[in-house]
Coordinates of C-alpha atoms and ligand atoms in Angstrom, one line a residue:
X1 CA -0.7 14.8 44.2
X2 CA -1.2 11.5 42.7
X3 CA 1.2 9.1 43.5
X4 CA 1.1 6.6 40.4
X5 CA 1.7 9.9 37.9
X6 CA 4.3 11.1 40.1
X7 CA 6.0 7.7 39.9
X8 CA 5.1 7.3 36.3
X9 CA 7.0 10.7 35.6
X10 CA 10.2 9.5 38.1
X11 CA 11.1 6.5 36.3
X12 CA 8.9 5.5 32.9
X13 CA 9.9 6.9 29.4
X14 CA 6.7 6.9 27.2
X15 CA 6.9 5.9 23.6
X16 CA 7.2 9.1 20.7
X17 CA 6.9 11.3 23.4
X18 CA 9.1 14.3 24.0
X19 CA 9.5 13.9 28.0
X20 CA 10.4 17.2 28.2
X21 CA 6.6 18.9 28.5
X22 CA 4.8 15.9 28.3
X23 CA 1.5 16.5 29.3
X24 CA 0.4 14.3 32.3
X25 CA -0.7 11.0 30.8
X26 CA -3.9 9.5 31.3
X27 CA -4.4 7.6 34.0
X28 CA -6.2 4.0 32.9
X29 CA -7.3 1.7 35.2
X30 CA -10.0 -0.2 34.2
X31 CA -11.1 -1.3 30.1
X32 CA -14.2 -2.7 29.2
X33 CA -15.1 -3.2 26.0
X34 CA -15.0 0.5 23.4
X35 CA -14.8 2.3 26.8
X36 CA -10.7 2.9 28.9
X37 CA -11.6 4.4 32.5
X38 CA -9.4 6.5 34.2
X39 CA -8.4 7.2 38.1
X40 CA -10.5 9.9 38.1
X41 CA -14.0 7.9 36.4
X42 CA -14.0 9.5 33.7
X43 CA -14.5 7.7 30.6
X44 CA -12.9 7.7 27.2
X45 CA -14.2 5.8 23.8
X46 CA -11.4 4.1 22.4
X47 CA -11.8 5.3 18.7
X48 CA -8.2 3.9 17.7
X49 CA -8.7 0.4 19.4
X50 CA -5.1 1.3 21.4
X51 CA -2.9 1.8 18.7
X52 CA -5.0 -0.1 16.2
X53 CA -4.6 -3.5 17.8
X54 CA -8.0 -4.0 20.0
X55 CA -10.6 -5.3 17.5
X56 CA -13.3 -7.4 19.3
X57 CA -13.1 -4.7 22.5
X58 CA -11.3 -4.7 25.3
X59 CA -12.1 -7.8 28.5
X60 CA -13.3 -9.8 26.0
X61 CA -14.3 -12.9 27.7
X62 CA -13.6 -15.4 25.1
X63 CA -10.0 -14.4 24.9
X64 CA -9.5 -14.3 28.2
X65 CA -10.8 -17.9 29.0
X66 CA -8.4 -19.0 25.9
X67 CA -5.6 -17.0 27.9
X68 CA -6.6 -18.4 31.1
X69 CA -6.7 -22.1 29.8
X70 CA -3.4 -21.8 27.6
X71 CA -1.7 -20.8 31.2
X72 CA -2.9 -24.2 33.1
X73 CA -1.2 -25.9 30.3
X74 CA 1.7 -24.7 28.6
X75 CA 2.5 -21.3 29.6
X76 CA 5.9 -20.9 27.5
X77 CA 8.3 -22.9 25.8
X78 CA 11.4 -22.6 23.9
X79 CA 10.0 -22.8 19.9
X80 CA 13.2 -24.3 18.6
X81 CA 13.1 -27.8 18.8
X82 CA 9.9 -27.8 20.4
X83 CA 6.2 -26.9 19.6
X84 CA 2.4 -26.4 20.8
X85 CA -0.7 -27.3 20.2
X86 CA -1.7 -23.1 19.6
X87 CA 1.5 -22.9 17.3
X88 CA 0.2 -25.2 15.6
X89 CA -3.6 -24.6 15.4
X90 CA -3.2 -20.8 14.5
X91 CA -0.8 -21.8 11.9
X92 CA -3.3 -24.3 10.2
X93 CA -6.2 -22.1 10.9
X94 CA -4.6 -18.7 8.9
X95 CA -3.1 -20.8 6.3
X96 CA -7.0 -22.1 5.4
X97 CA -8.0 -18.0 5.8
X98 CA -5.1 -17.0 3.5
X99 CA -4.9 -17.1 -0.2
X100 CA -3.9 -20.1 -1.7
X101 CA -0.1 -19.7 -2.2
X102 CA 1.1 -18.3 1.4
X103 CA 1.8 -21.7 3.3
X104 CA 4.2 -21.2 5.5
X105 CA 3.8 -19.1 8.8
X106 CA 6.9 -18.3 11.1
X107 CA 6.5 -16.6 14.3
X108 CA 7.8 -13.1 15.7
X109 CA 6.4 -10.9 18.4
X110 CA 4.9 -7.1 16.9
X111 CA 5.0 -5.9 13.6
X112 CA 8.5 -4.4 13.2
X113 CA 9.5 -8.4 13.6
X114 CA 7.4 -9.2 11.1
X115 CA 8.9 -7.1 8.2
X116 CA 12.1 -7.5 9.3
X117 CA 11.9 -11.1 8.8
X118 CA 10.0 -10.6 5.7
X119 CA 12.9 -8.8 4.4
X120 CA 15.6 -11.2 5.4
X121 CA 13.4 -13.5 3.5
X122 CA 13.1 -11.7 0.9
X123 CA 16.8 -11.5 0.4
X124 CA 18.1 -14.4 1.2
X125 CA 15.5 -16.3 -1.2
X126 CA 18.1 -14.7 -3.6
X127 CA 21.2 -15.4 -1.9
X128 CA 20.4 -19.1 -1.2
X129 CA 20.0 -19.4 -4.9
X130 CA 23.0 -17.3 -5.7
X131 CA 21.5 -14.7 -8.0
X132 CA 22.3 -11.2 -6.9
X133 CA 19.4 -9.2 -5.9
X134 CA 19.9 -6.6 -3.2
X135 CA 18.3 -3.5 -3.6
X136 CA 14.3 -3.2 -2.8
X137 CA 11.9 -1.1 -3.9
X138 CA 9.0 0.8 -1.0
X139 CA 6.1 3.4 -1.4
X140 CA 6.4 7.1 -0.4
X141 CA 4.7 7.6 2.9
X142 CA 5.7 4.3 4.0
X143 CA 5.5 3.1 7.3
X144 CA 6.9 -0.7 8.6
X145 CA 7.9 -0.2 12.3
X146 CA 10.5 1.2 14.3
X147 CA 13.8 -0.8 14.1
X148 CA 16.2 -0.4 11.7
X149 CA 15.5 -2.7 8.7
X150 CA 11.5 -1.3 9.1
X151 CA 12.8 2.0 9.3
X152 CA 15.1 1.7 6.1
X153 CA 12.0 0.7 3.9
X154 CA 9.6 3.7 5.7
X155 CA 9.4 7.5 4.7
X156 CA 12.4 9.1 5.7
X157 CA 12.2 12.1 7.8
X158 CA 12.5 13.8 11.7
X159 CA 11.2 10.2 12.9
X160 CA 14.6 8.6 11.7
X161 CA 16.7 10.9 10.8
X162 CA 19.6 10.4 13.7
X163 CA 19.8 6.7 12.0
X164 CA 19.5 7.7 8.5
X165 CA 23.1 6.9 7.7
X166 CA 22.7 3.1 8.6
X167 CA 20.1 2.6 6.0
X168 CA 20.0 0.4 3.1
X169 CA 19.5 2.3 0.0
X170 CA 15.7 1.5 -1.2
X171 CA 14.2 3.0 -4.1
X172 CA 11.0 4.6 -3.6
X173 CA 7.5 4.9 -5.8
X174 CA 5.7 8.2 -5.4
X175 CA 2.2 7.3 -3.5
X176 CA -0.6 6.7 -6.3
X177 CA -3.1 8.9 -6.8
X178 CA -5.2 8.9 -9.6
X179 CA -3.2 11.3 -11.7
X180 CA 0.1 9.4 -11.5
X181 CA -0.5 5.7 -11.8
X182 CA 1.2 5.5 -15.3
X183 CA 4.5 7.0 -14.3
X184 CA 4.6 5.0 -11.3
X185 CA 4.8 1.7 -13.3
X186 CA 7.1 3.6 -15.7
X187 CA 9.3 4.2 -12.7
X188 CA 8.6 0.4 -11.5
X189 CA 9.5 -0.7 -14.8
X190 CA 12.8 0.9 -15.0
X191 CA 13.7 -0.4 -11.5
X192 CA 12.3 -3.8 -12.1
X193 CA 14.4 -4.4 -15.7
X194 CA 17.5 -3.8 -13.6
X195 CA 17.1 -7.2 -12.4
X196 CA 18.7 -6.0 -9.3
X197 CA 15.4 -6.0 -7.4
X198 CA 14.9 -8.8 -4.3
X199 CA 11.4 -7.3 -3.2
X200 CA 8.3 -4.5 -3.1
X201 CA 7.1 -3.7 0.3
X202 CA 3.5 -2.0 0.8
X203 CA 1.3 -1.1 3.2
X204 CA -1.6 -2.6 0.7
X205 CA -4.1 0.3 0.0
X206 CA -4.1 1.8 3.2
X207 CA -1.1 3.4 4.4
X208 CA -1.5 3.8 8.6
X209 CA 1.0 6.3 10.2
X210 CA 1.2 8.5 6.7
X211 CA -2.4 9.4 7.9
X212 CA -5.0 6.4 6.5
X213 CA -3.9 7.6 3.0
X214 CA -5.5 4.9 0.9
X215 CA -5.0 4.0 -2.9
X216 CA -7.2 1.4 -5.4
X217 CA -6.8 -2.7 -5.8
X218 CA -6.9 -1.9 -9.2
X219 CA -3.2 -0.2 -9.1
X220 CA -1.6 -2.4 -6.3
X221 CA -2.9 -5.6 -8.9
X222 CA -0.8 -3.9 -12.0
X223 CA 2.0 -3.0 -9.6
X224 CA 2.3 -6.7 -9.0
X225 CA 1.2 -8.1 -12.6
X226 CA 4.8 -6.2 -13.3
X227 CA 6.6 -7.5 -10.5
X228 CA 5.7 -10.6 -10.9
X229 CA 6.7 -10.6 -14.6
X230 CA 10.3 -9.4 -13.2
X231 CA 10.5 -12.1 -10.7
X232 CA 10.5 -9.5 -7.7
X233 CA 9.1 -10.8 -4.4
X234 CA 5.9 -9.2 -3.4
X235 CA 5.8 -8.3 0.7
X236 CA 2.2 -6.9 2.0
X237 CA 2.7 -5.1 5.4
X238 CA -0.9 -5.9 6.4
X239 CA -0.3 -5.4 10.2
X240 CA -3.0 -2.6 10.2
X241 CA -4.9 -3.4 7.4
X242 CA -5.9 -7.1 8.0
X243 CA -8.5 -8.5 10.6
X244 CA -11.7 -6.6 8.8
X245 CA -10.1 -3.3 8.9
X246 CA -10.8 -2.7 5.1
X247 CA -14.1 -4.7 5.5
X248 CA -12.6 -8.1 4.5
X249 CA -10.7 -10.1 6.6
X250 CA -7.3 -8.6 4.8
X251 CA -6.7 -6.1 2.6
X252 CA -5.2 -8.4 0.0
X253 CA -8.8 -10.1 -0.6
X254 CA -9.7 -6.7 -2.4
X255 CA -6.7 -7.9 -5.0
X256 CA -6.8 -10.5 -7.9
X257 CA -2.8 -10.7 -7.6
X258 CA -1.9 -12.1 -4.1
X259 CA 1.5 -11.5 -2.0
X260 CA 4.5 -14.0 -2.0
X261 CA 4.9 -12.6 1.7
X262 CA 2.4 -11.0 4.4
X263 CA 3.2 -9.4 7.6
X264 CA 0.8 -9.8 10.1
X265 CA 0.2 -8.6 14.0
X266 CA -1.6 -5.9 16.0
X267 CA -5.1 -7.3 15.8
X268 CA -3.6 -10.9 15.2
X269 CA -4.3 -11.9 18.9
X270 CA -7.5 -9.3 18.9
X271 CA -5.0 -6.9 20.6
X272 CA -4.3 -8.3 23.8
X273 CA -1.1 -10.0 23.3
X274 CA 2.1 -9.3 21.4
X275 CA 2.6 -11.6 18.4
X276 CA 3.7 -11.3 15.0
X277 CA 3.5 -13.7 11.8
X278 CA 5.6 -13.8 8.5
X279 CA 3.5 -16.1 6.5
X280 CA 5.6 -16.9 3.3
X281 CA 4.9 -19.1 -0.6
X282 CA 6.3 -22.6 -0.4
X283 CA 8.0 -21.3 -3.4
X284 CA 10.3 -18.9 -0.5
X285 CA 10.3 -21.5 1.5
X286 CA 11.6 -24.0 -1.0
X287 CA 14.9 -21.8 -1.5
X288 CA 15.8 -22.6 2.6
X289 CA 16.1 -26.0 1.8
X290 CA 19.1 -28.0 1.9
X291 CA 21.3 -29.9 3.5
X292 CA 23.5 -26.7 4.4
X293 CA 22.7 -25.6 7.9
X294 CA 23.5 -22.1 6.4
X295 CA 20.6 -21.7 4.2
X296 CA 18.5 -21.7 6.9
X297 CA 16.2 -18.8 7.9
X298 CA 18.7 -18.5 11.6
X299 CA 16.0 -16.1 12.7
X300 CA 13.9 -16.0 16.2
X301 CA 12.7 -14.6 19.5
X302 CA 12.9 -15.5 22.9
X303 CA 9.2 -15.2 23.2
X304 CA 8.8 -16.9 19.6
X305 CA 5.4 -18.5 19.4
X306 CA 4.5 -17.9 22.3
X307 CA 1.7 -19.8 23.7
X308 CA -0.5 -17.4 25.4
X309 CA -0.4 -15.4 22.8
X310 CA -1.0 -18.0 20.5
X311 CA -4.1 -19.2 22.6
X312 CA -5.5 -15.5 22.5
X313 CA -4.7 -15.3 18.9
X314 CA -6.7 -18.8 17.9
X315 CA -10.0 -17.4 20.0
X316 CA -9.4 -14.2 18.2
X317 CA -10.1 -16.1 15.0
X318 CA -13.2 -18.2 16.4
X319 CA -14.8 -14.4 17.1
X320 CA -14.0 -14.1 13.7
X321 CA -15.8 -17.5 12.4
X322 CA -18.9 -15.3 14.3
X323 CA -21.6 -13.8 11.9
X324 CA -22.0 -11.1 14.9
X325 CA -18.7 -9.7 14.1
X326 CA -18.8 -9.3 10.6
X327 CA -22.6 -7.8 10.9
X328 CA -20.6 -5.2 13.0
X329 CA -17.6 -5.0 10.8
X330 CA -20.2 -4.1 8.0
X331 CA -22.9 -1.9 10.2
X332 CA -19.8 -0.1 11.1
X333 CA -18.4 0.8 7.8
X334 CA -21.6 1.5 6.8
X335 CA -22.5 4.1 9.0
X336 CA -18.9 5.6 8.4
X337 CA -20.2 6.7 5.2
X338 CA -23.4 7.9 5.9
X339 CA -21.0 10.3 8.1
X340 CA -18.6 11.3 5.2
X341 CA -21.2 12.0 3.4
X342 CA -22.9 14.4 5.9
X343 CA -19.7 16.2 6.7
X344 CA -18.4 16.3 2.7
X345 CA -18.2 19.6 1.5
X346 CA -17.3 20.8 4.5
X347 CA -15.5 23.8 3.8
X348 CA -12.5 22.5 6.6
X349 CA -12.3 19.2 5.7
X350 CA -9.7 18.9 3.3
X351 CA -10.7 15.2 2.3
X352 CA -12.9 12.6 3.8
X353 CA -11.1 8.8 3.2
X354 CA -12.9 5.3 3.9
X355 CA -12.1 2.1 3.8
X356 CA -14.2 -0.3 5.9
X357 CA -14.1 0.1 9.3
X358 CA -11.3 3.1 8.9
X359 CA -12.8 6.6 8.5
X360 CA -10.3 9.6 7.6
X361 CA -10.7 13.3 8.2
X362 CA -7.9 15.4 6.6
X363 CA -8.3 18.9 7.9
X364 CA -7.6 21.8 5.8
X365 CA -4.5 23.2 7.4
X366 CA -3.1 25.6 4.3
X367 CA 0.5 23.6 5.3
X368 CA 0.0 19.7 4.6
X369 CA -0.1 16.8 6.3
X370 CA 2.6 17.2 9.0
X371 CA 3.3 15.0 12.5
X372 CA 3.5 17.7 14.4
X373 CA 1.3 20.2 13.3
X374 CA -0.3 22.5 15.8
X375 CA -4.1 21.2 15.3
X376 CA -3.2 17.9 16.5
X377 CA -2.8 19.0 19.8
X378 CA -5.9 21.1 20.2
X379 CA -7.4 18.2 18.5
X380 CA -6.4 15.8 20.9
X381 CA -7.1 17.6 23.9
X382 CA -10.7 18.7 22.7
X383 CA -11.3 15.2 22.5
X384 CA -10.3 14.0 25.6
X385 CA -12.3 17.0 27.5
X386 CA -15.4 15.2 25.4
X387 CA -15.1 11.7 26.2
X388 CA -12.9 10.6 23.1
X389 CA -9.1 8.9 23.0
X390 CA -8.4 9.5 19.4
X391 CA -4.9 10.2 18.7
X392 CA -4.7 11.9 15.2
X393 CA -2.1 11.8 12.7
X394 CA -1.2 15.4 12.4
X395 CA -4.1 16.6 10.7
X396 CA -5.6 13.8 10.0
X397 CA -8.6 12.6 12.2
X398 CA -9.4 9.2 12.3
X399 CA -11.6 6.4 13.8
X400 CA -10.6 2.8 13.8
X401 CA -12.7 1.6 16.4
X402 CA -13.4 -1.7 18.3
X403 CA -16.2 -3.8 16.4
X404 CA -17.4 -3.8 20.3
X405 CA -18.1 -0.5 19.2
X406 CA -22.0 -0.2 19.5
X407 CA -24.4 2.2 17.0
X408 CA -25.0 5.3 20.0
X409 CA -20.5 5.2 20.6
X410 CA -20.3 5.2 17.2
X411 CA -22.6 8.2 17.0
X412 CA -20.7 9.6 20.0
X413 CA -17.2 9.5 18.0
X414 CA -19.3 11.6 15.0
X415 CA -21.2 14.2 17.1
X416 CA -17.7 15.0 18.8
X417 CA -16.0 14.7 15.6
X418 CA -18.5 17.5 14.5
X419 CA -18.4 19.8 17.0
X420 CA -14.6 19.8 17.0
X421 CA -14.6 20.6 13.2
X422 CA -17.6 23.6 14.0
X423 CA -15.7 24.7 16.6
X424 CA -12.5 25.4 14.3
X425 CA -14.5 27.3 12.0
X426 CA -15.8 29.8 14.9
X427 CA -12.0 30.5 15.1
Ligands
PLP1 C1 2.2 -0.7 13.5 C2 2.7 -1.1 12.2 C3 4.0 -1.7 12.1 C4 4.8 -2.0 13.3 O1 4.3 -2.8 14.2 P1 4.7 -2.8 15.7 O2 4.0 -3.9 16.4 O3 4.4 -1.4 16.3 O4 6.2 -3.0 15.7 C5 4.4 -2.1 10.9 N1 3.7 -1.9 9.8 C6 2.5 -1.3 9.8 C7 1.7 -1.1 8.5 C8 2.0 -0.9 11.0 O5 0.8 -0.2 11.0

């Protein structure tokens, strides 16, 4: 028997995992850049990056000098009353990256944090200048992290349902497809003129956990041409989708119409370190001002800012300032679509999405899109038996690799890909 998995099983509780008939989980004890090793040597391609947060590869040595450095100096400190050089740099830095308008930047620790404090900016922008706006307004589909406010504004469902009751009440927009654009902004409209609207939340044109569904600029730019013209705060949740996901550094850059308010985190610190960022207009800033303690933001972390993560997050952006990672961003997307296009038309594949760096596979299930439908699991498994950690989305198949990811992985993730959907068909 092996002592770390029967330890693992005695006292750890894994993350949305039913603990009951858990399979054994793997076993990882060395990463090195696309490739996780386990106990027994075996090796897995890590087509999700680890949950979508490990962009530049895992051991990268730039971050970990940054890391190392950032220890020898200032390894933590209290971010109230007191600051850091990191702080400080990645502020400036992402400020310069980020449209024009988002100014200020205000520190958390994952993504969930992020929204959440988006929100409570959101509303109290309105209740620090006494107008009465409380309800907010959130796609289908959604998802925004895992505590409660995040969990309000996400789809509703199995996921939350035991919390349900504790929610405030948000008023959803169906997800836009190409048939129902206008009623959406009908619907927006209606909600919009109530004047009772503090904020839109989206996942801008990809939505992660509701399986890499994605959606057009075009749309998300009227969608905010009519929230603007209502004064309704717009929130991108762009912890996936920024960080040359979608091919540019964030989503947002595909839009004329920028935010008021961006989440960002997972690939933040290249997805080595926990840290999340709420960077918000000066015009929501400007509401917090005053000489009453009370309209403060009194929001923050024990780990706030933290300057490890910090340090990993500004050498993160330097591997970004590198042509080499952009020539992979693009090399990557680009041979994403020669692959859609060679398995399109397959008579199992349901649809074939991409955006960038993300490729899609919805399989043709006859019941939807569903969490925990059966071909997840053989999927899974088949994948781990050939060398691949790709964790799908019900029947959705995905790749969001590490722009580590070299041309023969990458051709590795498409031949298994392959043979997984031939080997459904022999069924
Ligand atoms: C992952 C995710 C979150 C939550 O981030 P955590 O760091 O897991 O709390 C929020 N929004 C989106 C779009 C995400 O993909």
């Amino acid at each position: 028997m092996n002592k770390w998995l029967d330890k693992d099983e005695q006292f750890v509780w894994h993350p949305f995992t039913q603990m009951f008939n858990a399979p054994q989980p793997l076993e990882i004890i060395k990463a090195e850049g696309s490739v996780l090793y386990d106990a027994q040597g075996k090796s897995y391609l890590d087509c999700n990056s680890s949950w979508w947060v490990n962009v530049h590869g895992h051991g990268n040595k730039h971050l970990r000098e940054a890391i190392n450095r950032q220890f020898e100096k200032v390894d933590h400190v209290i971010f109230a009353g007191a600051t850091h050089h990191r702080a400080i740099e990645l502020a400036e830095r992402l400020v310069g990256l980020l449209p024009q308008s988002l100014e200020k930047v205000f520190f958390s620790d994952d993504g969930s944090a992020a929204v959440e404090v988006a929100m409570k900016m959101a509303f109290q922008y309105w209740f620090n200048r006494n107008i009465t706006k409380k309800r907010i307004v959130a796609l289908d589909g959604a998802y925004h992290g895992d505590t409660f406010g995040a969990m309000a504004v996400g789809q509703r469902g199995y996921f939350n349902e035991p919390f349900e009751h504790f929610f405030f009440d948000v008023d959803y927009l169906p997800f836009p497809m190409e048939e129902n654009q206008a009623e959406i902004i009908k619907r927006a409209d209606e909600l919009f003129k109530t004047n009772e609207i503090a904020a839109l939340i989206v996942e801008p044109l990809v939505q992660g956990s509701a399986g890499m569904r994605m959606y057009e600029a075009a749309f998300l730019d009227e969608l905010m041409r009519l929230a603007r013209k209502f004064d309704v705060i717009v929130i991108f949740d762009e912890v996936m989708t920024a960080w040359g996901r979608t091919g540019k550094y964030f989503a947002m850059d595909h839009c004329v119409e920028k935010p008021d308010i961006v989440c960002l985190s997972k690939g933040l610190t290249g997805g080595v370190l926990p840290l999340g960022l709420t960077v918000a207009s000066r015009e929501v800033y400007n509401a917090f001002l005053s000489p009453d303690k009370t309209k403060a933001l009194l929001h923050g972390h024990s780990f706030t800012g933290n300057p490890l993560a910090c340090a990993a997050a500004c050498a993160s952006l330097d591997l970004f300032e590198l042509p080499e990672t952009w020539e992979r961003i693009e090399s990557i997307s680009k041979q994403h679509s020669l692959f859609r296009e060679h398995i399109e038309g397959e008579t199992l594949v349901k649809e074939i999405r991409q955006l960038g760096t993300i490729l899609a596979i919805e399989i043709n299930t006859g019941e939807g899109n569903t969490y925990f439908s059966e071909i997840r699991d053989v999927a899974y498994t088949f994948f781990l038996e050939n060398g691949l950690l790709l964790r799908p989305l019900g029947n959705v198949l995905f790749l969001n690799p590490p722009y580590s990811t070299s041309d023969a992985q990458l051709q590795m993730m498409y031949d298994v890909l392959s043979e997984f959907i031939c080997s459904l068909k022999k069924e």
